[in-house]
Amino acid sequence: MAVPRARIVDLMRVQCKVFNTVFNPEGHRLGTKVLRERLKGPSVAAYYPRRIGTFNDLVKLYPEWEGLDTYEWDRQEKVAALKARGKGAPKKKRGPPELKGKRKK
């Protein structure tokens, strides 16, 4: 003798209530398995060492101390070379923009 589906669904509902699980008789993908897992954020964050600072942080702390900032020197040399060839950034405009061409009469 077959058990009616309604009785099985009621049994599943009570089982889910007792064992504190999600009642999902249709079997839809709800993502409850992933949501029940522990969060991984704190363990991942603890894996990497703490950031102790960068060269720019040291320069801001001790402006009187002139260290070797090779990246900035290379950048300044590159900008100077580009300007020498006429390929540098244009100068910033000053004052209001000039009206060119057609004006309304």
Tab-separated table of C-alpha atoms in Angstrom:
chain	number	residue	atom	x	y	z
A	1	MET	CA	0.000	0.000	0.000
A	2	ALA	CA	1.429	3.391	-1.077
A	3	VAL	CA	1.670	6.266	1.378
A	4	PRO	CA	-0.055	9.476	0.188
A	5	ARG	CA	2.256	12.308	-0.883
A	6	ALA	CA	0.650	14.773	1.530
A	7	ARG	CA	1.609	12.543	4.446
A	8	ILE	CA	5.220	12.309	3.250
A	9	VAL	CA	5.365	16.111	2.834
A	10	ASP	CA	4.038	16.570	6.376
A	11	LEU	CA	6.694	14.156	7.646
A	12	MET	CA	9.405	16.114	5.782
A	13	ARG	CA	8.091	19.377	7.268
A	14	VAL	CA	8.236	17.997	10.821
A	15	GLN	CA	11.677	16.488	10.161
A	16	CYS	CA	12.990	19.860	8.978
A	17	LYS	CA	11.546	21.582	12.032
A	18	VAL	CA	13.138	19.037	14.402
A	19	PHE	CA	16.588	19.044	12.779
A	20	ASN	CA	16.541	22.788	11.990
A	21	THR	CA	16.947	22.429	8.229
A	22	VAL	CA	15.264	24.212	5.320
A	23	PHE	CA	11.977	22.733	4.117
A	24	ASN	CA	12.280	22.382	0.339
A	25	PRO	CA	9.862	19.743	-1.003
A	26	GLU	CA	10.313	20.790	-4.668
A	27	GLY	CA	14.087	20.396	-4.464
A	28	HIS	CA	14.903	23.866	-5.776
A	29	ARG	CA	18.480	25.083	-5.585
A	30	LEU	CA	18.389	27.574	-2.727
A	31	GLY	CA	22.057	27.808	-1.755
A	32	THR	CA	21.397	26.800	1.850
A	33	LYS	CA	24.438	24.534	1.876
A	34	VAL	CA	26.719	27.460	1.117
A	35	LEU	CA	24.928	29.771	3.539
A	36	ARG	CA	25.295	27.278	6.401
A	37	GLU	CA	29.099	27.131	6.042
A	38	ARG	CA	31.355	29.186	8.270
A	39	LEU	CA	32.581	32.487	6.893
A	40	LYS	CA	36.044	32.341	5.354
A	41	GLY	CA	36.872	36.038	5.578
A	42	PRO	CA	38.701	36.132	8.931
A	43	SER	CA	40.849	33.092	8.165
A	44	VAL	CA	41.770	34.428	4.721
A	45	ALA	CA	42.606	37.838	6.186
A	46	ALA	CA	44.779	36.228	8.865
A	47	TYR	CA	46.700	34.262	6.217
A	48	TYR	CA	48.419	37.316	4.781
A	49	PRO	CA	50.858	39.309	6.935
A	50	ARG	CA	49.857	42.767	8.099
A	51	ARG	CA	50.869	45.644	5.875
A	52	ILE	CA	53.713	47.456	7.597
A	53	GLY	CA	53.893	50.492	5.351
A	54	THR	CA	55.217	51.706	2.051
A	55	PHE	CA	57.988	54.014	0.997
A	56	ASN	CA	55.487	56.836	0.529
A	57	ASP	CA	54.351	56.415	4.137
A	58	LEU	CA	57.958	56.825	5.313
A	59	VAL	CA	58.415	59.929	3.170
A	60	LYS	CA	55.283	61.468	4.707
A	61	LEU	CA	56.474	60.663	8.227
A	62	TYR	CA	60.018	61.991	7.695
A	63	PRO	CA	59.947	64.739	5.026
A	64	GLU	CA	63.418	66.015	6.030
A	65	TRP	CA	64.970	62.636	5.217
A	66	GLU	CA	65.681	62.253	1.524
A	67	GLY	CA	65.783	58.609	0.617
A	68	LEU	CA	66.181	56.896	-2.693
A	69	ASP	CA	62.852	56.916	-4.474
A	70	THR	CA	64.029	55.384	-7.721
A	71	TYR	CA	60.530	55.100	-9.172
A	72	GLU	CA	59.931	58.839	-8.780
A	73	TRP	CA	63.352	59.660	-10.245
A	74	ASP	CA	62.693	57.422	-13.232
A	75	ARG	CA	59.308	59.053	-13.744
A	76	GLN	CA	60.795	62.550	-13.617
A	77	GLU	CA	63.532	61.583	-16.100
A	78	LYS	CA	60.924	60.141	-18.449
A	79	VAL	CA	58.798	63.309	-18.239
A	80	ALA	CA	61.869	65.481	-18.889
A	81	ALA	CA	62.820	63.375	-21.922
A	82	LEU	CA	59.298	63.606	-23.314
A	83	LYS	CA	59.237	67.388	-22.830
A	84	ALA	CA	62.621	67.704	-24.552
A	85	ARG	CA	61.181	65.948	-27.611
A	86	GLY	CA	58.003	68.036	-27.485
A	87	LYS	CA	55.835	65.092	-26.448
A	88	GLY	CA	55.060	66.194	-22.898
A	89	ALA	CA	51.703	67.074	-21.415
A	90	PRO	CA	50.280	70.428	-22.535
A	91	LYS	CA	50.286	73.379	-20.174
A	92	LYS	CA	47.124	74.043	-18.212
A	93	LYS	CA	44.949	76.826	-19.543
A	94	ARG	CA	44.407	79.943	-17.465
A	95	GLY	CA	41.442	82.270	-17.623
A	96	PRO	CA	38.086	81.878	-19.323
A	97	PRO	CA	37.852	79.956	-22.595
A	98	GLU	CA	38.074	81.991	-25.777
A	99	LEU	CA	35.070	82.052	-28.069
A	100	LYS	CA	35.933	80.796	-31.527
A	101	GLY	CA	33.970	80.829	-34.747
A	102	LYS	CA	30.308	81.656	-34.993
A	103	ARG	CA	28.562	83.995	-32.633
A	104	LYS	CA	24.840	84.607	-32.467
A	105	LYS	CA	23.814	87.943	-33.944
